[in-house]
């Protein structure tokens, strides 16, 4: 109907303060949720791509039995639309320059790498460059240390077995270098087609064939399904590796973003709810008039429903207009620090949560009070009718809360998060109930008078319903904002603690037992002492309680640890960052038992007392599980799935030692002297990986801060919504007080006090509820430890009191600046 | 509209008839009787004033007669329709087609312009060319130059003139006025009541006005007094004062 349309126009609605708050809340909600979801999806892609580049492919198939896989397997992969590539890895002696050296050779096919890039230098002083293919046939790339060890120069020839190859580049980094400790000797990279001519690889040689696969996820899955029944125990199918520090950092960031997004959803919903309830109240006169003029209930319903839709569209469009450039900015910030930037892609699916948020906010929170408008009696045009008691709103509130937490669950996919936040809110409401009871029983005794304090307390008592609901909303807002700030702080602290500036950035592997003391002495002299040294024995877990382990464990579990050799160790005392969660650490002198890492124990279903049999070379070692412990995989120190006591099951088996240490960039040259002195010790340089992680963490931190700012803006909108809800009443009261002879200073003082008390309570409740939520979250989502955050518990209530009392003073402005008469008339 | 000829009061059933109208409001502890057995007949084209003090029940009576509310007991017939038997939506339909209102506090929609406020009931009643009719009426009330102004940009008297234009826009058969000059000063009030009376005469509308202003009441053909929920008609005054 034309009249209904006439009543609907965003431009006209915009003139109303409450509508502005609803629209602002919607725009911020959509903007925040959309930005976060888009960024999180970008982060996810970054994560997968970066993790894939650690494999140089999406999947790897390793054949550790020294035999290539059947050609049919590769043909099948090609038929399924997958890209494939091949590598052969073996150790051999090479000759060149003035000497010979044991090296670890990696021979690659033309396709290598399918994912990621190889970093090389064309000479010791040339810039580093990224290339997408390995050396050509007849050429070889070598580790810079090998260049120095053999005193070679670029262009010299290097003899690998029977073949002379030309050194054409320095190999700085392979995309699939990762943290793997198998690279024991300096690396040499050559072309796979040259391998036969070397004559090194023969039947029975220790050779590992590795096959690379890349393509659509579904094709990869399908191929694995096809392949799995044909795999032998020595075949290892590897997907994106977990346990990488890099992925872990990003995963936490992603979780934080999800938490932020969820809080934004909640805050926006609160803002929309408060503002639209206020809007509905202000529309009662209009509805009564429209009814008087003959618009029926259905017409009223249609009118406001369409208006809601219009707001929804405006909110979504406005939100996206803000979100998309912001996402672009954040994503390019992230992209700048990635060595292999991921294309910025606006994932339409990531917009769904934002649209759902707008929809749920509108229909679960805004619609109910507006729907009740049709019940406004027409008689209201003649005489004011009792308004809503608030009781009608309870069932709606319940539905809305369920809807919004359902949305958060759907969005974050973390029940723990929903429960933590909901728990915090319930706690807050309980405290609020107590406070309300206190307000009624204690403040009832206070009688008014000339004193500002008493006036303030009487004010609180008289407006107890409004005061309580204001405290509720302020406290809720503060709780959500404080939760986010606290989690952010602990997240950043965790990252910093995890990767301090002097985090170990080099591993020493393959240290012979008799040189351990010398090696430690060498680095002590350099002023770079080593971390703890551990013995390492490589072995496979083959039996569980006397049964072959692959039968004992459910087939659905793909456990990489079972497919490859594990690093086993023995140690006297538990490393500082490990923690026993079940059983007991070895007693002094104890020689039996084995301690198992918790995650692996969980996946294998291991219990204390289970019998594990390891095959080490030709030996079998059987021990009983005596403890289960957690390990900090991202500590940059040697970590072990299985630890034995000194003199225990590993006694007498050949071991080499491993350790890590920090080497500052300016002392890198010491590695040359070290390599010359200890040619058999391998040095694994991970300094570039660490600095990359640190840079990424920094960028993600910036992104998180930008999003935090957005969310705090949402919190401000909520505050504005609440304040605007009571503005007129407060002004009218102030005007009346002045009319009745109240001095301005009294009015100012009592109002400021009233708001200060209100703000103080809200702050206190909010902080306590936030602590409760953070306590829960910390355990379930961020694996951190909980501490009381005195740095927020004390200042937040104070700041909230001061800010609100200034807010109260600001609200009074019109009351103080014009004559009471004029004001009363204006407010009529 | 359906009013083709102008019927004489004597030959037609009354425009408004209230029988045994009683209205009670339930309070927390007891029940308050606001109207008690009110009987009333108002003929077509008549102008009637209901005079009473604050709290006498006159606004409640107006609301019941206009179908804004339903009585606890008794019945109201408006132009042949028994209001208390109609549903809420049917009453809305009846108001849209046959009833006009003028309120003490004007009740204009603040977000709409003067023109849009006047067009509103025309559109709700589905009358064609609402804008043309609304312009004519606003010109008639002397606001031809203020069509695009919103209520906030108009004075009290001007707002009430817009409200009067709106009330007559859909050519109602009966017009209810609740203290139409109550919020205006004497001179403005006089001008507004002149306009109201004049339009009422021009359109032959039945006018039911609630007021505590004896002077305004004296301009109506008949006057009722209401006190403590009881309605009395002191005497027929004959020709109204104009």
Short mmCIF file of N, CA and C in Angstrom, two decimals, chain A residues 288-392:
data_model
loop_
_atom_site.label_atom_id
_atom_site.label_comp_id
_atom_site.label_asym_id
_atom_site.label_seq_id
_atom_site.Cartn_x
_atom_site.Cartn_y
_atom_site.Cartn_z
N UNK A 288 -0.52 3.73 17.61
CA UNK A 288 -1.86 4.03 18.07
C UNK A 288 -2.55 4.96 17.07
N UNK A 289 -1.83 5.94 16.57
CA UNK A 289 -2.42 6.87 15.62
C UNK A 289 -2.78 6.18 14.32
N UNK A 290 -1.84 5.33 13.84
CA UNK A 290 -2.12 4.63 12.58
C UNK A 290 -3.35 3.74 12.73
N UNK A 291 -3.49 3.14 13.91
CA UNK A 291 -4.67 2.31 14.14
C UNK A 291 -5.92 3.17 14.15
N UNK A 292 -5.82 4.33 14.79
CA UNK A 292 -6.95 5.24 14.84
C UNK A 292 -7.36 5.65 13.44
N UNK A 293 -6.34 5.85 12.59
CA UNK A 293 -6.63 6.26 11.22
C UNK A 293 -7.06 5.08 10.36
N UNK A 294 -7.12 3.89 10.96
CA UNK A 294 -7.73 2.78 10.25
C UNK A 294 -6.78 1.72 9.73
N UNK A 295 -5.48 1.77 10.10
CA UNK A 295 -4.59 0.70 9.65
C UNK A 295 -4.80 -0.49 10.58
N UNK A 296 -5.01 -1.68 10.01
CA UNK A 296 -5.27 -2.83 10.87
C UNK A 296 -3.98 -3.49 11.33
N UNK A 297 -4.13 -4.48 12.23
CA UNK A 297 -2.96 -5.15 12.83
C UNK A 297 -2.03 -5.73 11.79
N UNK A 298 -2.62 -6.38 10.78
CA UNK A 298 -1.78 -6.99 9.75
C UNK A 298 -0.97 -5.93 9.03
N UNK A 299 -1.62 -4.79 8.78
CA UNK A 299 -0.94 -3.70 8.09
C UNK A 299 0.23 -3.19 8.90
N UNK A 300 -0.02 -3.06 10.22
CA UNK A 300 1.06 -2.60 11.11
C UNK A 300 2.21 -3.61 11.07
N UNK A 301 1.85 -4.89 11.16
CA UNK A 301 2.87 -5.93 11.13
C UNK A 301 3.70 -5.84 9.86
N UNK A 302 3.00 -5.70 8.72
CA UNK A 302 3.70 -5.61 7.44
C UNK A 302 4.65 -4.43 7.40
N UNK A 303 4.09 -3.31 7.89
CA UNK A 303 4.85 -2.07 7.87
C UNK A 303 6.21 -2.23 8.56
N UNK A 304 6.15 -2.79 9.78
CA UNK A 304 7.40 -2.86 10.54
C UNK A 304 8.31 -3.99 10.08
N UNK A 305 7.70 -5.03 9.54
CA UNK A 305 8.50 -6.12 9.01
C UNK A 305 9.32 -5.63 7.82
N UNK A 306 8.64 -4.87 6.97
CA UNK A 306 9.36 -4.35 5.80
C UNK A 306 10.46 -3.40 6.22
N UNK A 307 10.14 -2.66 7.28
CA UNK A 307 11.14 -1.71 7.76
C UNK A 307 12.38 -2.48 8.27
N UNK A 308 12.11 -3.57 8.98
CA UNK A 308 13.24 -4.38 9.46
C UNK A 308 14.07 -4.91 8.30
N UNK A 309 13.36 -5.37 7.26
CA UNK A 309 14.08 -5.88 6.10
C UNK A 309 14.95 -4.80 5.48
N UNK A 310 14.38 -3.63 5.40
CA UNK A 310 15.10 -2.49 4.83
C UNK A 310 16.34 -2.19 5.66
N UNK A 311 16.17 -2.23 6.98
CA UNK A 311 17.32 -2.00 7.86
C UNK A 311 18.35 -3.09 7.63
N UNK A 312 17.86 -4.32 7.52
CA UNK A 312 18.77 -5.45 7.34
C UNK A 312 19.62 -5.24 6.09
N UNK A 313 18.94 -4.87 5.00
CA UNK A 313 19.67 -4.67 3.74
C UNK A 313 20.67 -3.54 3.90
N UNK A 314 20.21 -2.44 4.52
CA UNK A 314 21.11 -1.30 4.72
C UNK A 314 22.31 -1.72 5.57
N UNK A 315 22.03 -2.47 6.64
CA UNK A 315 23.10 -2.89 7.55
C UNK A 315 24.10 -3.78 6.84
N UNK A 316 23.58 -4.72 6.04
CA UNK A 316 24.47 -5.66 5.36
C UNK A 316 25.31 -4.92 4.32
N UNK A 317 24.65 -4.08 3.52
CA UNK A 317 25.40 -3.36 2.49
C UNK A 317 26.44 -2.45 3.15
N UNK A 318 26.00 -1.70 4.17
CA UNK A 318 26.93 -0.80 4.86
C UNK A 318 28.09 -1.58 5.48
N UNK A 319 27.76 -2.71 6.08
CA UNK A 319 28.78 -3.53 6.74
C UNK A 319 29.81 -4.02 5.74
N UNK A 320 29.31 -4.46 4.58
CA UNK A 320 30.24 -5.00 3.57
C UNK A 320 31.11 -3.90 2.99
N UNK A 321 30.52 -2.72 2.86
CA UNK A 321 31.30 -1.59 2.34
C UNK A 321 32.48 -1.30 3.27
N UNK A 322 32.28 -1.49 4.57
CA UNK A 322 33.38 -1.30 5.51
C UNK A 322 34.31 -2.52 5.50
N UNK A 323 33.70 -3.71 5.46
CA UNK A 323 34.48 -4.93 5.69
C UNK A 323 35.45 -5.24 4.56
N UNK A 324 35.00 -5.06 3.33
CA UNK A 324 35.82 -5.56 2.22
C UNK A 324 37.15 -4.81 2.10
N UNK A 325 37.15 -3.47 2.12
CA UNK A 325 38.46 -2.80 2.07
C UNK A 325 39.32 -3.12 3.29
N UNK A 326 38.67 -3.25 4.44
CA UNK A 326 39.43 -3.55 5.66
C UNK A 326 40.10 -4.91 5.54
N UNK A 327 39.34 -5.87 5.03
CA UNK A 327 39.89 -7.22 4.83
C UNK A 327 41.08 -7.15 3.88
N UNK A 328 40.90 -6.39 2.82
CA UNK A 328 41.94 -6.26 1.81
C UNK A 328 43.23 -5.75 2.45
N UNK A 329 43.04 -4.75 3.31
CA UNK A 329 44.18 -4.15 3.98
C UNK A 329 44.89 -5.17 4.87
N UNK A 330 44.10 -5.87 5.68
CA UNK A 330 44.69 -6.84 6.61
C UNK A 330 45.37 -7.97 5.84
N UNK A 331 44.68 -8.43 4.79
CA UNK A 331 45.22 -9.56 4.03
C UNK A 331 46.50 -9.15 3.33
N UNK A 332 46.57 -7.91 2.83
CA UNK A 332 47.82 -7.56 2.14
C UNK A 332 48.95 -7.36 3.15
N UNK A 333 48.58 -6.93 4.38
CA UNK A 333 49.60 -6.84 5.43
C UNK A 333 50.21 -8.22 5.69
N UNK A 334 49.31 -9.21 5.76
CA UNK A 334 49.76 -10.58 6.03
C UNK A 334 50.58 -11.08 4.85
N UNK A 335 50.08 -10.79 3.66
CA UNK A 335 50.70 -11.29 2.45
C UNK A 335 52.12 -10.74 2.30
N UNK A 336 52.32 -9.49 2.74
CA UNK A 336 53.63 -8.86 2.60
C UNK A 336 54.74 -9.62 3.30
N UNK A 337 54.41 -10.28 4.40
CA UNK A 337 55.48 -10.95 5.13
C UNK A 337 55.64 -12.41 4.76
N UNK A 338 54.71 -12.91 3.96
CA UNK A 338 54.83 -14.31 3.58
C UNK A 338 55.87 -14.44 2.48
N UNK A 339 56.69 -15.48 2.57
CA UNK A 339 57.65 -15.67 1.50
C UNK A 339 56.96 -16.12 0.24
N UNK A 340 55.89 -16.84 0.45
CA UNK A 340 55.14 -17.29 -0.70
C UNK A 340 53.71 -16.79 -0.54
N UNK A 341 53.47 -15.55 -0.99
CA UNK A 341 52.17 -14.92 -0.71
C UNK A 341 51.03 -15.76 -1.27
N UNK A 342 49.97 -15.76 -0.52
CA UNK A 342 48.78 -16.47 -0.96
C UNK A 342 47.88 -15.42 -1.60
N UNK A 343 47.31 -15.73 -2.75
CA UNK A 343 46.42 -14.76 -3.40
C UNK A 343 45.32 -14.32 -2.46
N UNK A 344 45.04 -13.04 -2.47
CA UNK A 344 43.94 -12.55 -1.63
C UNK A 344 42.64 -12.93 -2.33
N UNK A 345 41.84 -13.64 -1.62
CA UNK A 345 40.62 -14.15 -2.24
C UNK A 345 39.44 -13.87 -1.34
N UNK A 346 38.45 -13.24 -1.93
CA UNK A 346 37.27 -12.89 -1.16
C UNK A 346 36.32 -14.08 -1.20
N UNK A 347 36.35 -14.85 -0.15
CA UNK A 347 35.59 -16.09 -0.13
C UNK A 347 34.12 -15.81 0.18
N UNK A 348 33.24 -16.01 -0.81
CA UNK A 348 31.84 -15.66 -0.55
C UNK A 348 31.27 -16.43 0.64
N UNK A 349 31.75 -17.66 0.82
CA UNK A 349 31.23 -18.47 1.93
C UNK A 349 31.53 -17.81 3.26
N UNK A 350 32.61 -17.03 3.31
CA UNK A 350 32.98 -16.38 4.57
C UNK A 350 32.01 -15.26 4.93
N UNK A 351 31.17 -14.88 3.97
CA UNK A 351 30.21 -13.81 4.27
C UNK A 351 28.97 -14.35 4.96
N UNK A 352 28.77 -15.65 4.88
CA UNK A 352 27.57 -16.24 5.47
C UNK A 352 27.39 -15.88 6.95
N UNK A 353 28.44 -16.04 7.78
CA UNK A 353 28.22 -15.70 9.19
C UNK A 353 27.76 -14.26 9.40
N UNK A 354 28.29 -13.36 8.58
CA UNK A 354 27.90 -11.95 8.72
C UNK A 354 26.43 -11.77 8.39
N UNK A 355 25.99 -12.42 7.32
CA UNK A 355 24.59 -12.29 6.92
C UNK A 355 23.69 -12.93 7.99
N UNK A 356 24.13 -14.08 8.49
CA UNK A 356 23.34 -14.74 9.53
C UNK A 356 23.27 -13.87 10.78
N UNK A 357 24.39 -13.21 11.10
CA UNK A 357 24.39 -12.35 12.27
C UNK A 357 23.36 -11.23 12.12
N UNK A 358 23.35 -10.62 10.95
CA UNK A 358 22.39 -9.55 10.71
C UNK A 358 20.97 -10.10 10.85
N UNK A 359 20.76 -11.25 10.24
CA UNK A 359 19.43 -11.85 10.25
C UNK A 359 18.99 -12.20 11.68
N UNK A 360 19.88 -12.86 12.41
CA UNK A 360 19.53 -13.29 13.76
C UNK A 360 19.35 -12.07 14.68
N UNK A 361 20.25 -11.09 14.56
CA UNK A 361 20.10 -9.89 15.39
C UNK A 361 18.76 -9.26 15.14
N UNK A 362 18.41 -9.18 13.87
CA UNK A 362 17.16 -8.50 13.54
C UNK A 362 15.95 -9.31 13.98
N UNK A 363 15.98 -10.60 13.65
CA UNK A 363 14.75 -11.35 13.89
C UNK A 363 14.64 -11.94 15.29
N UNK A 364 15.78 -12.19 15.93
CA UNK A 364 15.67 -12.70 17.29
C UNK A 364 15.63 -11.55 18.30
N UNK A 365 16.27 -10.45 17.99
CA UNK A 365 16.36 -9.39 18.99
C UNK A 365 15.51 -8.17 18.67
N UNK A 366 15.50 -7.77 17.41
CA UNK A 366 14.78 -6.55 17.08
C UNK A 366 13.29 -6.83 16.83
N UNK A 367 13.02 -7.97 16.22
CA UNK A 367 11.65 -8.22 15.80
C UNK A 367 10.66 -8.37 16.96
N UNK A 368 11.00 -9.14 18.03
CA UNK A 368 9.97 -9.36 19.05
C UNK A 368 9.36 -8.08 19.63
N UNK A 369 10.15 -7.10 20.08
CA UNK A 369 9.49 -5.91 20.63
C UNK A 369 8.69 -5.18 19.55
N UNK A 370 9.18 -5.24 18.34
CA UNK A 370 8.49 -4.53 17.26
C UNK A 370 7.20 -5.26 16.88
N UNK A 371 7.26 -6.60 16.96
CA UNK A 371 6.05 -7.37 16.66
C UNK A 371 4.94 -7.04 17.66
N UNK A 372 5.34 -6.83 18.92
CA UNK A 372 4.32 -6.55 19.95
C UNK A 372 3.65 -5.20 19.74
N UNK A 373 4.21 -4.39 18.84
CA UNK A 373 3.60 -3.09 18.59
C UNK A 373 2.16 -3.22 18.13
N UNK A 374 1.87 -4.29 17.41
CA UNK A 374 0.50 -4.40 16.88
C UNK A 374 -0.53 -4.55 17.99
N UNK A 375 -0.06 -4.86 19.20
CA UNK A 375 -1.00 -4.97 20.32
C UNK A 375 -1.25 -3.62 21.00
N UNK A 376 -0.56 -2.59 20.57
CA UNK A 376 -0.77 -1.28 21.20
C UNK A 376 -2.22 -0.86 20.97
N UNK A 377 -2.96 -0.51 22.04
CA UNK A 377 -4.36 -0.14 21.85
C UNK A 377 -4.48 1.22 21.16
N UNK A 378 -5.49 1.32 20.28
CA UNK A 378 -5.71 2.59 19.59
C UNK A 378 -6.05 3.69 20.58
N UNK A 379 -6.64 3.30 21.69
CA UNK A 379 -7.08 4.26 22.71
C UNK A 379 -5.92 5.11 23.22
N UNK A 380 -4.69 4.62 22.97
CA UNK A 380 -3.51 5.34 23.42
C UNK A 380 -3.44 6.76 22.87
N UNK A 381 -4.08 7.00 21.71
CA UNK A 381 -4.04 8.36 21.16
C UNK A 381 -4.74 9.34 22.09
N UNK A 382 -5.72 8.84 22.84
CA UNK A 382 -6.46 9.72 23.73
C UNK A 382 -5.87 9.76 25.13
N UNK A 383 -5.33 8.65 25.53
CA UNK A 383 -4.86 8.59 26.91
C UNK A 383 -3.69 7.63 26.98
N UNK A 384 -2.61 8.05 27.70
CA UNK A 384 -1.46 7.16 27.74
C UNK A 384 -1.86 5.88 28.47
N UNK A 385 -1.43 4.79 27.93
CA UNK A 385 -1.78 3.48 28.47
C UNK A 385 -0.55 2.90 29.16
N UNK A 386 -0.78 1.99 30.09
CA UNK A 386 0.40 1.38 30.71
C UNK A 386 1.26 0.72 29.63
N UNK A 387 2.56 0.93 29.73
CA UNK A 387 3.48 0.34 28.74
C UNK A 387 3.72 -1.12 29.05
N UNK A 388 4.77 -1.64 28.51
CA UNK A 388 5.09 -3.04 28.75
C UNK A 388 5.70 -3.18 30.14
N UNK A 389 5.35 -4.23 30.81
CA UNK A 389 5.93 -4.44 32.13
C UNK A 389 7.32 -5.07 32.00
N UNK A 390 7.63 -5.57 30.81
CA UNK A 390 8.92 -6.24 30.62
C UNK A 390 8.75 -7.74 30.74
N UNK A 391 7.63 -8.17 31.35
CA UNK A 391 7.44 -9.61 31.51
C UNK A 391 7.18 -10.27 30.16
N UNK A 392 6.49 -9.53 29.27
CA UNK A 392 6.20 -10.10 27.94
C UNK A 392 7.49 -10.46 27.22
#
